[in-house]
Tab-separated table of C-alpha atoms in Angstrom:
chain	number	residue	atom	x	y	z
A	1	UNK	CA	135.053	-138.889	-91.220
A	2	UNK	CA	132.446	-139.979	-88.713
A	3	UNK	CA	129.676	-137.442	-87.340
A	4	UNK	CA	131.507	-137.396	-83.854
A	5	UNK	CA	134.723	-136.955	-85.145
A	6	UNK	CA	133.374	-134.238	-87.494
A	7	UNK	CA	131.562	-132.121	-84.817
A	8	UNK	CA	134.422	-132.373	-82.481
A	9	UNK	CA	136.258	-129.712	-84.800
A	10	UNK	CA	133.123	-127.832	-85.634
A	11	UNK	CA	133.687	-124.881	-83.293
A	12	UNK	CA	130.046	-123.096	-83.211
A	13	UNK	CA	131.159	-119.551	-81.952
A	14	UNK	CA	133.935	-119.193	-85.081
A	15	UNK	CA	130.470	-120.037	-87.444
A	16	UNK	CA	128.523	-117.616	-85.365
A	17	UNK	CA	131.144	-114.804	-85.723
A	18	UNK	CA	131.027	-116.121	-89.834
A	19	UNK	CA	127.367	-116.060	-89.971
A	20	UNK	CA	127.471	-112.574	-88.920
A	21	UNK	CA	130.023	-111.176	-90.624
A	22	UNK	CA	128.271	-112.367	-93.971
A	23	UNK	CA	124.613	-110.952	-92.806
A	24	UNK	CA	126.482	-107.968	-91.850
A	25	UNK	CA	127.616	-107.561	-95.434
A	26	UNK	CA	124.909	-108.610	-97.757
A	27	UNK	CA	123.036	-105.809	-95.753
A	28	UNK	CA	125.243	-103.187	-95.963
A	29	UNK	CA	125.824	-103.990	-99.760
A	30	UNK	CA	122.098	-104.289	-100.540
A	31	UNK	CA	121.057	-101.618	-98.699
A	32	UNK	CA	123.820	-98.898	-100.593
A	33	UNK	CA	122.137	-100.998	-104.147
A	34	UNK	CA	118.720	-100.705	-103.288
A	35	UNK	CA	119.247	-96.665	-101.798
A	36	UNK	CA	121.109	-95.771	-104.563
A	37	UNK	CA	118.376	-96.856	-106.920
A	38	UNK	CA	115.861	-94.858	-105.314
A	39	UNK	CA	114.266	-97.303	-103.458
A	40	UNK	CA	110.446	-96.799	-102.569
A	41	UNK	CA	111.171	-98.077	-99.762
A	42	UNK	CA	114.425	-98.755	-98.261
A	43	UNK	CA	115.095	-95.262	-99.202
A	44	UNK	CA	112.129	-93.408	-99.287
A	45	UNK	CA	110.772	-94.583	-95.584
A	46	UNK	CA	113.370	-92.885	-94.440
A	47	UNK	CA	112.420	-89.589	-96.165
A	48	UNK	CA	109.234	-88.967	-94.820
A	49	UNK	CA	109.006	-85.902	-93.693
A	50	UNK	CA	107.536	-82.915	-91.614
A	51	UNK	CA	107.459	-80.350	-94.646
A	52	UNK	CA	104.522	-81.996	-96.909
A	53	UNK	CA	101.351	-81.293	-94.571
A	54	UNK	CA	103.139	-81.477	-90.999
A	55	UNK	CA	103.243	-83.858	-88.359
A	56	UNK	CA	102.831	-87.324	-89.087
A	57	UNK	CA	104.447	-90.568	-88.711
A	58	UNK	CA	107.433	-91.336	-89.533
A	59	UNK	CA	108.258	-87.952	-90.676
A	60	UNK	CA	111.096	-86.802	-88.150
A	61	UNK	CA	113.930	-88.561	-90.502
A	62	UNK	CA	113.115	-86.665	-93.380
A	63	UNK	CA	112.856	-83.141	-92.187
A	64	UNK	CA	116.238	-84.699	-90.074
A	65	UNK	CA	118.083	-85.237	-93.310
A	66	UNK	CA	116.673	-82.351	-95.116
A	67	UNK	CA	118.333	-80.258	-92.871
A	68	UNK	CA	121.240	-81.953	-93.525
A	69	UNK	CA	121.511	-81.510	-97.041
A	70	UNK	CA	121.103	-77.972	-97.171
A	71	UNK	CA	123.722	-77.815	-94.582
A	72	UNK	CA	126.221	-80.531	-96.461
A	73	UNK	CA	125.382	-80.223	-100.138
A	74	UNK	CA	125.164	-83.954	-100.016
A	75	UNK	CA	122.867	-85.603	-102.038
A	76	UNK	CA	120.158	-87.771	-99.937
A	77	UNK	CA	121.067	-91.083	-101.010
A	78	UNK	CA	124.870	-90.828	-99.347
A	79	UNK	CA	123.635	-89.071	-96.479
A	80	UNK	CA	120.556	-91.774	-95.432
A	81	UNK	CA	123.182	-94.359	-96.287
A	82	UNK	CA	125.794	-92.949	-93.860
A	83	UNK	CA	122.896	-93.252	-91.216
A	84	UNK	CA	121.762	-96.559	-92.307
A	85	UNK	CA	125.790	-97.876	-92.136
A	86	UNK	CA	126.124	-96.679	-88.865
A	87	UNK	CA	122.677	-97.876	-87.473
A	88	UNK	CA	123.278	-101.618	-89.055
A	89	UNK	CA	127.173	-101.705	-88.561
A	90	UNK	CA	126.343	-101.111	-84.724
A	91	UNK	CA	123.803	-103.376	-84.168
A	92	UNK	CA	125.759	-106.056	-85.813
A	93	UNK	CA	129.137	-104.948	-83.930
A	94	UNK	CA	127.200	-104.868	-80.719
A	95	UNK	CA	125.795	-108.125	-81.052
A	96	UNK	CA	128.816	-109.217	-81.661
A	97	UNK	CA	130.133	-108.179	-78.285
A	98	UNK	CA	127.319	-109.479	-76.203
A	99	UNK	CA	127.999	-112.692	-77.197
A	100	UNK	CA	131.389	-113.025	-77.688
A	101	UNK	CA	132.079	-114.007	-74.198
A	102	UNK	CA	129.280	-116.095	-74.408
A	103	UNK	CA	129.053	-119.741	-74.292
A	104	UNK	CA	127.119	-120.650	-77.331
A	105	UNK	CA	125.972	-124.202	-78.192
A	106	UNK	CA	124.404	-125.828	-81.361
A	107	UNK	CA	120.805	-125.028	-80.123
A	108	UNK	CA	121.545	-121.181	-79.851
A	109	UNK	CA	123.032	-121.545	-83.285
A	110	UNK	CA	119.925	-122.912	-84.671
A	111	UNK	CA	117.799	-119.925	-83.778
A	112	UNK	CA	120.099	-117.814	-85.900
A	113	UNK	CA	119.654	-120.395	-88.565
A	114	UNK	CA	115.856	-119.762	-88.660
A	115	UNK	CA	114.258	-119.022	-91.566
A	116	UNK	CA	112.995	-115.416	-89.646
A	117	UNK	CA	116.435	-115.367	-88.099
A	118	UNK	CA	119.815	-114.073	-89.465
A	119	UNK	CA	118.879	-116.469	-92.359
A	120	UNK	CA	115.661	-114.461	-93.050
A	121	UNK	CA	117.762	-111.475	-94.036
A	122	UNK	CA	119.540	-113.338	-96.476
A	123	UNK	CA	116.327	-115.088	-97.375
A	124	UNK	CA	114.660	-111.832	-98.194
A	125	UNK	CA	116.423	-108.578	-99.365
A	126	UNK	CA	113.807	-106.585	-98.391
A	127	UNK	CA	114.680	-106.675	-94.864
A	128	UNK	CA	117.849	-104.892	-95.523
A	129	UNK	CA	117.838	-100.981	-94.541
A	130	UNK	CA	114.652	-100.854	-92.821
A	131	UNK	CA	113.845	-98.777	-89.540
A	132	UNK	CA	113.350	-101.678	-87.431
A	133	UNK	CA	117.665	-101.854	-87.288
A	134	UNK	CA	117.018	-98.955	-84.973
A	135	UNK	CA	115.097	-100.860	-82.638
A	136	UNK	CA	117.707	-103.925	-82.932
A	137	UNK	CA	120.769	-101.429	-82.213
A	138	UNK	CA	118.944	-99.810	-78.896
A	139	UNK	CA	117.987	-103.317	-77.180
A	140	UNK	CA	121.372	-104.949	-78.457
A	141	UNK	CA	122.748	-102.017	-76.699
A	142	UNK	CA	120.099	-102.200	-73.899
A	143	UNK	CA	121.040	-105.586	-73.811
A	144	UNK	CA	124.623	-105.418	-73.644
A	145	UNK	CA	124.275	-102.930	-71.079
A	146	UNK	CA	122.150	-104.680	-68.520
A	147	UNK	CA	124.450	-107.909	-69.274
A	148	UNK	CA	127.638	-105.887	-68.106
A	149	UNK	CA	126.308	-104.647	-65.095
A	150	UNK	CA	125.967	-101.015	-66.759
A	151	UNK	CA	122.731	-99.904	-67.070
A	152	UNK	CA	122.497	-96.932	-64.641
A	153	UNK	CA	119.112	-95.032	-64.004
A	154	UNK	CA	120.661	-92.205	-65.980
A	155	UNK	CA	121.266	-94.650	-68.618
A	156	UNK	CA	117.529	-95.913	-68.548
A	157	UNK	CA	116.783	-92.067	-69.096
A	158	UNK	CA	118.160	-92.143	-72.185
A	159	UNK	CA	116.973	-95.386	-73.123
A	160	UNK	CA	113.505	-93.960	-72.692
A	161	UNK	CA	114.540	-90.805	-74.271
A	162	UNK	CA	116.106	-92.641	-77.063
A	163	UNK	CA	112.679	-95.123	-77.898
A	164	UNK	CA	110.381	-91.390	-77.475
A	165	UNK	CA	112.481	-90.363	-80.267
A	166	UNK	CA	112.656	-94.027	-82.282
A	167	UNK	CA	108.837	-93.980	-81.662
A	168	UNK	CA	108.603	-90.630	-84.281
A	169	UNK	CA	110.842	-92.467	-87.307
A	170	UNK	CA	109.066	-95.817	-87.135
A	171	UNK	CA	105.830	-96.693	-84.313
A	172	UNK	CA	107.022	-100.269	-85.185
A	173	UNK	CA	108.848	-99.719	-81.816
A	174	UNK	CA	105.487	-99.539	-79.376
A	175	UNK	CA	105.017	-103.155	-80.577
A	176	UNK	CA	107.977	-104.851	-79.262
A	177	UNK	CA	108.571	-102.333	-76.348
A	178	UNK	CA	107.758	-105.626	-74.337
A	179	UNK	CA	111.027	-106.641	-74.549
A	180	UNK	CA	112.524	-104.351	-72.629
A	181	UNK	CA	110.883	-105.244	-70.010
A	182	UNK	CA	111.346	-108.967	-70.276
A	183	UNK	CA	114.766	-108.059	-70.189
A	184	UNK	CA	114.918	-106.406	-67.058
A	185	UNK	CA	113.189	-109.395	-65.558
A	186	UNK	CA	115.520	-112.081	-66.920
A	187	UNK	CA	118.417	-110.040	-65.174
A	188	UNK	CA	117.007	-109.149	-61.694
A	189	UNK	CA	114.079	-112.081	-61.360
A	190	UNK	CA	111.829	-110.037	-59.918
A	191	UNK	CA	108.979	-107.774	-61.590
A	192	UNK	CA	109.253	-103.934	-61.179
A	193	UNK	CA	106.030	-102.808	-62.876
A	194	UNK	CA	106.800	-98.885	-62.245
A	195	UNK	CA	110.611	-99.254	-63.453
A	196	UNK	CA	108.925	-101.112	-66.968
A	197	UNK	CA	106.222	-98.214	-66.783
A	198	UNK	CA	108.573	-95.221	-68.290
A	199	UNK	CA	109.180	-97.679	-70.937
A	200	UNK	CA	105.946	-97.954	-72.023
A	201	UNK	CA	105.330	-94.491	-72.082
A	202	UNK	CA	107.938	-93.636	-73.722
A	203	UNK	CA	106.490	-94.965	-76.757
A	204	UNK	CA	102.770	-94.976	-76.069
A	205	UNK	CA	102.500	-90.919	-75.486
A	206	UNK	CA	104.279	-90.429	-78.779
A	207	UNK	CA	101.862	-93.244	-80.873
A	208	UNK	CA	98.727	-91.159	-79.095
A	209	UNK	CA	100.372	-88.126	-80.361
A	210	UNK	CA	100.669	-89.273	-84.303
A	211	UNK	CA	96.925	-90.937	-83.807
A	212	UNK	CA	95.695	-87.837	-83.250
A	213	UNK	CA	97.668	-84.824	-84.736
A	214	UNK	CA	99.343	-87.200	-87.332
A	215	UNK	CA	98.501	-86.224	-91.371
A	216	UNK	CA	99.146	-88.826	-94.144
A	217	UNK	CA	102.441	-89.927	-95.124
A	218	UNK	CA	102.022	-88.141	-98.529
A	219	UNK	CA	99.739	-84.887	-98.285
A	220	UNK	CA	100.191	-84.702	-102.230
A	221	UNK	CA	103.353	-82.681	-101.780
A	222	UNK	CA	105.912	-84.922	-101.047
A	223	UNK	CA	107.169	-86.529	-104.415
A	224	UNK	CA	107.677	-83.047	-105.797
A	225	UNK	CA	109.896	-81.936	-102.576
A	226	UNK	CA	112.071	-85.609	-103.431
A	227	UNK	CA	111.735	-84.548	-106.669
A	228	UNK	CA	113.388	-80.928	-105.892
A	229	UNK	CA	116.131	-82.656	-103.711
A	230	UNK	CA	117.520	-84.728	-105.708
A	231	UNK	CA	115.426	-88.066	-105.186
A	232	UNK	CA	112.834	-89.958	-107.824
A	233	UNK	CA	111.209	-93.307	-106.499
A	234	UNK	CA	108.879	-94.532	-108.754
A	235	UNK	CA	107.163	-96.971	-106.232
A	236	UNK	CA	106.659	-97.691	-103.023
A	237	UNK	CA	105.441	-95.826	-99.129
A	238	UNK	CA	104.648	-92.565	-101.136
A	239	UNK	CA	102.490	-94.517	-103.965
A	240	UNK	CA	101.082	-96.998	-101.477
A	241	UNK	CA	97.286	-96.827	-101.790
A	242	UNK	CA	95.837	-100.541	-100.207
A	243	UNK	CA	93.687	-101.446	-98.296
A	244	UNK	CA	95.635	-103.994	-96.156
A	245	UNK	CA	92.450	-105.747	-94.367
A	246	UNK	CA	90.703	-106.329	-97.843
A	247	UNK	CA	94.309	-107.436	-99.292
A	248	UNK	CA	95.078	-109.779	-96.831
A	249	UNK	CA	91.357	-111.268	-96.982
A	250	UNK	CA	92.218	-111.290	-101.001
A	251	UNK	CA	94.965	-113.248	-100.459
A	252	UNK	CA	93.907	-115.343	-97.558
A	253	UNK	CA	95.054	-118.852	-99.099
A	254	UNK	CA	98.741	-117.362	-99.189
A	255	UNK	CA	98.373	-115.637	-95.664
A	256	UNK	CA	96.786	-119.004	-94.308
A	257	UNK	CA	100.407	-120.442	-94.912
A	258	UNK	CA	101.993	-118.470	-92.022
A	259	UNK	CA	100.488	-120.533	-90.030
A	260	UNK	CA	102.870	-123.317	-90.617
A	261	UNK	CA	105.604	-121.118	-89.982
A	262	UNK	CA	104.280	-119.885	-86.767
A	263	UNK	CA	103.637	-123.225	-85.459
A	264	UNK	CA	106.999	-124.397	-86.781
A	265	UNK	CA	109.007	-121.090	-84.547
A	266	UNK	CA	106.836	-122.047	-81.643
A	267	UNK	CA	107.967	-125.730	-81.621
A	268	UNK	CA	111.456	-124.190	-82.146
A	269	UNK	CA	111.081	-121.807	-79.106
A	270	UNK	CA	109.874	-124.538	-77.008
A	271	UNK	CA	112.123	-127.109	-77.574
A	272	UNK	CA	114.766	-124.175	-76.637
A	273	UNK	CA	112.980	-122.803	-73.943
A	274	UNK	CA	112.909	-126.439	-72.507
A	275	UNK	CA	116.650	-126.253	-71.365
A	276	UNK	CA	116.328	-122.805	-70.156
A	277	UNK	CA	115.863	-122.093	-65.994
A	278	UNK	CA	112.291	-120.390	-65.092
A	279	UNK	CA	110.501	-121.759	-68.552
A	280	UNK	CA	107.448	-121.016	-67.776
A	281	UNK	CA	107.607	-117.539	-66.831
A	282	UNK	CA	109.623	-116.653	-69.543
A	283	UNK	CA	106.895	-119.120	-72.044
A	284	UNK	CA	104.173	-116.797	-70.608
A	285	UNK	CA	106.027	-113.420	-71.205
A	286	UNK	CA	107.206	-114.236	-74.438
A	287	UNK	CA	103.817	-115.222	-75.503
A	288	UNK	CA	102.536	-112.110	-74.066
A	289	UNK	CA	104.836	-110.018	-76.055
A	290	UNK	CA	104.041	-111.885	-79.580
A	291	UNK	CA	100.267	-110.755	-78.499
A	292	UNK	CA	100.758	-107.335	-77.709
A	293	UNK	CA	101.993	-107.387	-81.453
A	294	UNK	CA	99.028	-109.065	-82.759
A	295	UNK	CA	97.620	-105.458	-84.223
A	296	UNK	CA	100.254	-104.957	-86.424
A	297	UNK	CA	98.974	-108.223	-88.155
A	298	UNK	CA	95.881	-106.864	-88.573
A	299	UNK	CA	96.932	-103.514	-89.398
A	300	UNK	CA	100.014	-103.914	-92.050
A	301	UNK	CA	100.388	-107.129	-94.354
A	302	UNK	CA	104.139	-107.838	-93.770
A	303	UNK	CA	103.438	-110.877	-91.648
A	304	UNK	CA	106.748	-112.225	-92.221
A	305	UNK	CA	108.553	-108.908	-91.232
A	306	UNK	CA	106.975	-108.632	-87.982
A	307	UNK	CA	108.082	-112.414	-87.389
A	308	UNK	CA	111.127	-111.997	-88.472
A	309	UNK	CA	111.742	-108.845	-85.517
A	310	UNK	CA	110.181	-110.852	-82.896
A	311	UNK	CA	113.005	-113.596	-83.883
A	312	UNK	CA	115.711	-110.854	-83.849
A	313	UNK	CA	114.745	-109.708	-80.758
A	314	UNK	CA	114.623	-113.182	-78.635
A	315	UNK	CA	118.307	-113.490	-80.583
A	316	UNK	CA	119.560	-110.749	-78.971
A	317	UNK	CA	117.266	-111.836	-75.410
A	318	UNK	CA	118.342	-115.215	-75.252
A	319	UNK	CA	122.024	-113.612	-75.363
A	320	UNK	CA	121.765	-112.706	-71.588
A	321	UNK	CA	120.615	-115.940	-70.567
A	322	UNK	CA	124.232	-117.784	-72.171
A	323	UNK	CA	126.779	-118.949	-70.041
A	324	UNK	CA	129.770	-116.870	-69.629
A	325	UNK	CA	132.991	-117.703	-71.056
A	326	UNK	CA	136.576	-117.101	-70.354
A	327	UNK	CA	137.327	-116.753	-74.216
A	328	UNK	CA	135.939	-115.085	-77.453
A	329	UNK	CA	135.737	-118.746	-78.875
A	330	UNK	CA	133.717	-120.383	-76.051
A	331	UNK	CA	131.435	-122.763	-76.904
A	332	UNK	CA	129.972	-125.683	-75.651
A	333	UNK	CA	131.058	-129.211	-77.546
A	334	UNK	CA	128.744	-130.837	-79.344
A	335	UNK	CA	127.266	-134.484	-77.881
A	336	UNK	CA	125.990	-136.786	-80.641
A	337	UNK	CA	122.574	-137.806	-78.305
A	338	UNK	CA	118.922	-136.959	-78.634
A	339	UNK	CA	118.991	-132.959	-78.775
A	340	UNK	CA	121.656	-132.994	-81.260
A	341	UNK	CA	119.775	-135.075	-83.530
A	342	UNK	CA	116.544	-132.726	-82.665
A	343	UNK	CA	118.379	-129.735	-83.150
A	344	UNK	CA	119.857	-130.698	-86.566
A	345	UNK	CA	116.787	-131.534	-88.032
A	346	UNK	CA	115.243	-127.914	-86.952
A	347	UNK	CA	118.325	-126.652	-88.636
A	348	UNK	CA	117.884	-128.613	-91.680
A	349	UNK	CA	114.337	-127.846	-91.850
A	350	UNK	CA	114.953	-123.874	-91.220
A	351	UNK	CA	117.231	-123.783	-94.149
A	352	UNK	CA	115.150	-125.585	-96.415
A	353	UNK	CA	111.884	-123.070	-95.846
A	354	UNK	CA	111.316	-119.423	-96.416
A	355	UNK	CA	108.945	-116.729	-94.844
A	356	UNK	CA	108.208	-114.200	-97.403
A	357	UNK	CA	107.774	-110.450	-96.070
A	358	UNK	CA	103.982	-110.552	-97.333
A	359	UNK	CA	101.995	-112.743	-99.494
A	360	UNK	CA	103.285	-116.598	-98.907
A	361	UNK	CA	103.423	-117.585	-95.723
A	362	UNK	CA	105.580	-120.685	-96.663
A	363	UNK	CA	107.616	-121.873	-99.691
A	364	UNK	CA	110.211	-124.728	-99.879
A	365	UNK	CA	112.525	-122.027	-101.235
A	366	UNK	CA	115.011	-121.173	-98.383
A	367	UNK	CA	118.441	-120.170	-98.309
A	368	UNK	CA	119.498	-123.968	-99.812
A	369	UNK	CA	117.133	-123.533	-102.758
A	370	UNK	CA	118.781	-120.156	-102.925
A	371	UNK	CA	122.518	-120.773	-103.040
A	372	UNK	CA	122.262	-124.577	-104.513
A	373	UNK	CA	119.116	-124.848	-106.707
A	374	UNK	CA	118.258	-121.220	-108.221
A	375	UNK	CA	121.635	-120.576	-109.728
A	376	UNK	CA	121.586	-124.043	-111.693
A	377	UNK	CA	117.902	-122.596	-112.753
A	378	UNK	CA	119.068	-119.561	-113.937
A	379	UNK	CA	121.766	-121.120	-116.081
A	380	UNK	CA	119.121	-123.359	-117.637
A	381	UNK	CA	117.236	-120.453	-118.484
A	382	UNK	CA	120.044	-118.647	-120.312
C-alpha cells in the first residue's frame, strides 16, 4: 500500500483516544505495583505528614490519610491508591473530553509522541503516581472549563482555593502556576494582570509559609509512625540525604546531555508554534513560563521530570487552541507535503530517544528500544 493510500485510513483521533487509554493503564497498574510494594516514593511522598515535627512541606496528605485510617481501618496502601486512582483516572478522563470534540491533526499527535510527552510515562515508570497528577487534573479541568465557556468567578475561587491547598501536598505547583495564566490569555486575548494575580498568590503565600515555618520532611520520627501504621519503605523521600547542587555538579557529563533534549523540544515547539495564530506572544509566554521554572533545576535533580510537566501541561494548553469538531472522531486528513514529512521525522526521532527522570539527559533507548529491542535482550540473557 502506498504512503497516501495508507494515511488516508489512519484516523489520528481513534490513535489519540488508544494512546491514552494505554498511558491511562500502565499508570494505574504501576502505580497499585509500585504502592503496594512500599514504594519510597510513589507511596511514601504521599505520606508525609504533620505528626513527625509539624508543619512542613508536603505534609498535609499524610496527616490527611492518617485520619483516614483510624477512621476506616484501611491499611495505607489501598487508601493512597484510591486517591491516586481517582486523581489519575480524572485527569486522563478529562483530557479526554477536552479534546474529543477537537480537531486533532498529525502535528498535535506528535507532541503526545514526545519522549517527555504521554510517551515519557511509558518511557519511565517513575512518573507514575506522583503529585504532579494533581496539578494535571486541576488545569485539565481549568482547561476544560475555560474551553466550554464555564469558568465562572466563583469557579476561579475555587480554582485558587483548590492550588492554596495543592500548594501544601506538593510546592511543585508554584512552578508552573504560569500556566494558568497563559490560559486565560489564549481564551480572552487580552492580559488581565489583577485576574492572574489571585493565582499567583494562591500558591506563593503558601510556599512563603513552608519557607519559613516548614521543618524537614523526616524530623527522625517519621519511619517509626509508617512503621506503626502499617507501612515499611526501605528507600526513598524519608532516607534521602543529597546534596542535589554537588550531585548534579558530580554528574555534570550526564546532566550536560539534557541539553540535547531541550534543544530538540524547543525545535519541536517551534515548528508547532509556527502554524499557530499570535506565535509570538504565545513563544514569549511560554518561554517565560519554562524560566520561572528554572529554580527547580537548580534546586532538585529530576531534570527530566520537570520537562516532562512542562510537556504535559502545553498538551493539555495547546488543547484550547484546536479546532472544534462536530464529532468525537474529528480529525484533520493527513497531506503527504513538506510538514508531514517534518512531522514524521520528529515522531520517529521522539520514539527513538529517552529523557531519564535524573542522571542521563539522553539515551537512544526510547519506547522502540523498549518494546522491540530490550525484550529480544532479555531473552538472550536467559
Amino acid at each position: 500500500m502506498r504512503p497516501s493510500q495508507f494515511v488516508q485510513y489512519f484516523n489520528i483521533k481513534i490513535f489519540i483516544y488508544f494512546l491514552i487509554a494505554v498511558t491511562a493503564l500502565y499508570t494505574l497498574v504501576f502505580t497499585c505495583y509500585y504502592n503496594f510494594k512500599d514504594d519510597g516514593y510513589i507511596l511514601a511522598d504521599w505520606l508525609i505528614n504533620y505528626q513527625d515535627g509539624g508543619f512542613k512541606r508536603r505534609g498535609l496528605s499524610g496527616s490527611f490519610f492518617f485520619i483516614l485510617q483510624d477512621l476506616t481501618g484501611l491499611s495505607l496502601n489501598y487508601i493512597v491508591y484510591f486517591f491516586q486512582f481517582i486523581i489519575i483516572s480524572g485527569f486522563f478522563w478529562l483530557y479526554t473530553k477536552l479534546i474529543s470534540y477537537k480537531m486533532t491533526d498529525l502535528l498535535y499527535l506528535s507532541l503526545l509522541l514526545s519522549s517527555i510527552g504521554f510517551i515519557g510515562l511509558l518511557n519511565t515508570v517513575t512518573y507514575v503516581g506522583k503529585k504532579e497528577f494533581i496539578v494535571f487534573l486541576l488545569f485539565t479541568w481549568f482547561v476544560y472549563l475555560l474551553d466550554r465557556g464555564k469558568l465562572t468567578r466563583y469557579r476561579e475561587y475555587i480554582f485558587c482555593a483548590a492550588l492554596f491547598i495543592t500548594t501544601l501536598l506538593h510546592e511543585v505547583v508554584l512552578f508552573y502556576i504560569p500556566y494558568f495564566a497563559i490560559a486565560l490569555y489564549l481564551k480572552t486575548g487580552k492580559f488581565e494582570y489583577k485576574r492572574y494575580l489571585k493565582y499567583f498568590l494562591s500558591v506563593i503565600i503558601p510556599t512563603v509559609l513552608i519557607l519559613i515555618f516548614g521543618k524537614n520532611v523526616n524530623e527522625g520520627m517519621s519511619l517509626q509512625i509508617l512503621a506503626d501504621r502499617g507501612v515499611h519503605p526501605v528507600y526513598g523521600i524519608f532516607y534521602w540525604n543529597i546534596n542535589e547542587r554537588d550531585y548534579i555538579i558530580e554528574h555534570k557529563n550526564e546532566y550536560a546531555l539534557y541539553l540535547i533534549s531541550v534543544l530538540f523540544s524547543i525545535f519541536h515547539l517551534s515548528y508547532y508554534l509556527k502554524f499557530l495564530n499570535n506565535r509570538k506572544v504565545l513563544s514569549i509566554l511560554l518561554a517565560g513560563a519554562f524560566l520561572f521554572s528554572l529554580p527547580l533545576f537548580y534546586l532538585a535533580i529530576d531534570w527530566g521530570r520537570w520537562m516532562y510537566i512542562h510537556m504535559m501541561m502545553m498538551i493539555v494548553l495547546f488543547a484550547l487552541l484546536l479546532k472544534k469538531s462536530s464529532s468525537v472522531y474529528g480529525f484533520e486528513l493527513i497531506v503527504i507535503d513538506k510538514k508531514f514529512w517534518i512531522t514524521l521525522a520528529i515522531i520517529i526521532f521522539s520514539l527513538i530517544y529517552r529523557v531519564e527522570m535524573s542522571g542521563k539527559g539522553f539515551t537512544f533507548q526510547g519506547i522502540l528500544y523498549r518494546v522491540c529491542i530490550a525484550p529480544l535482550e532479555l531473552l538472550n540473557k536467559m
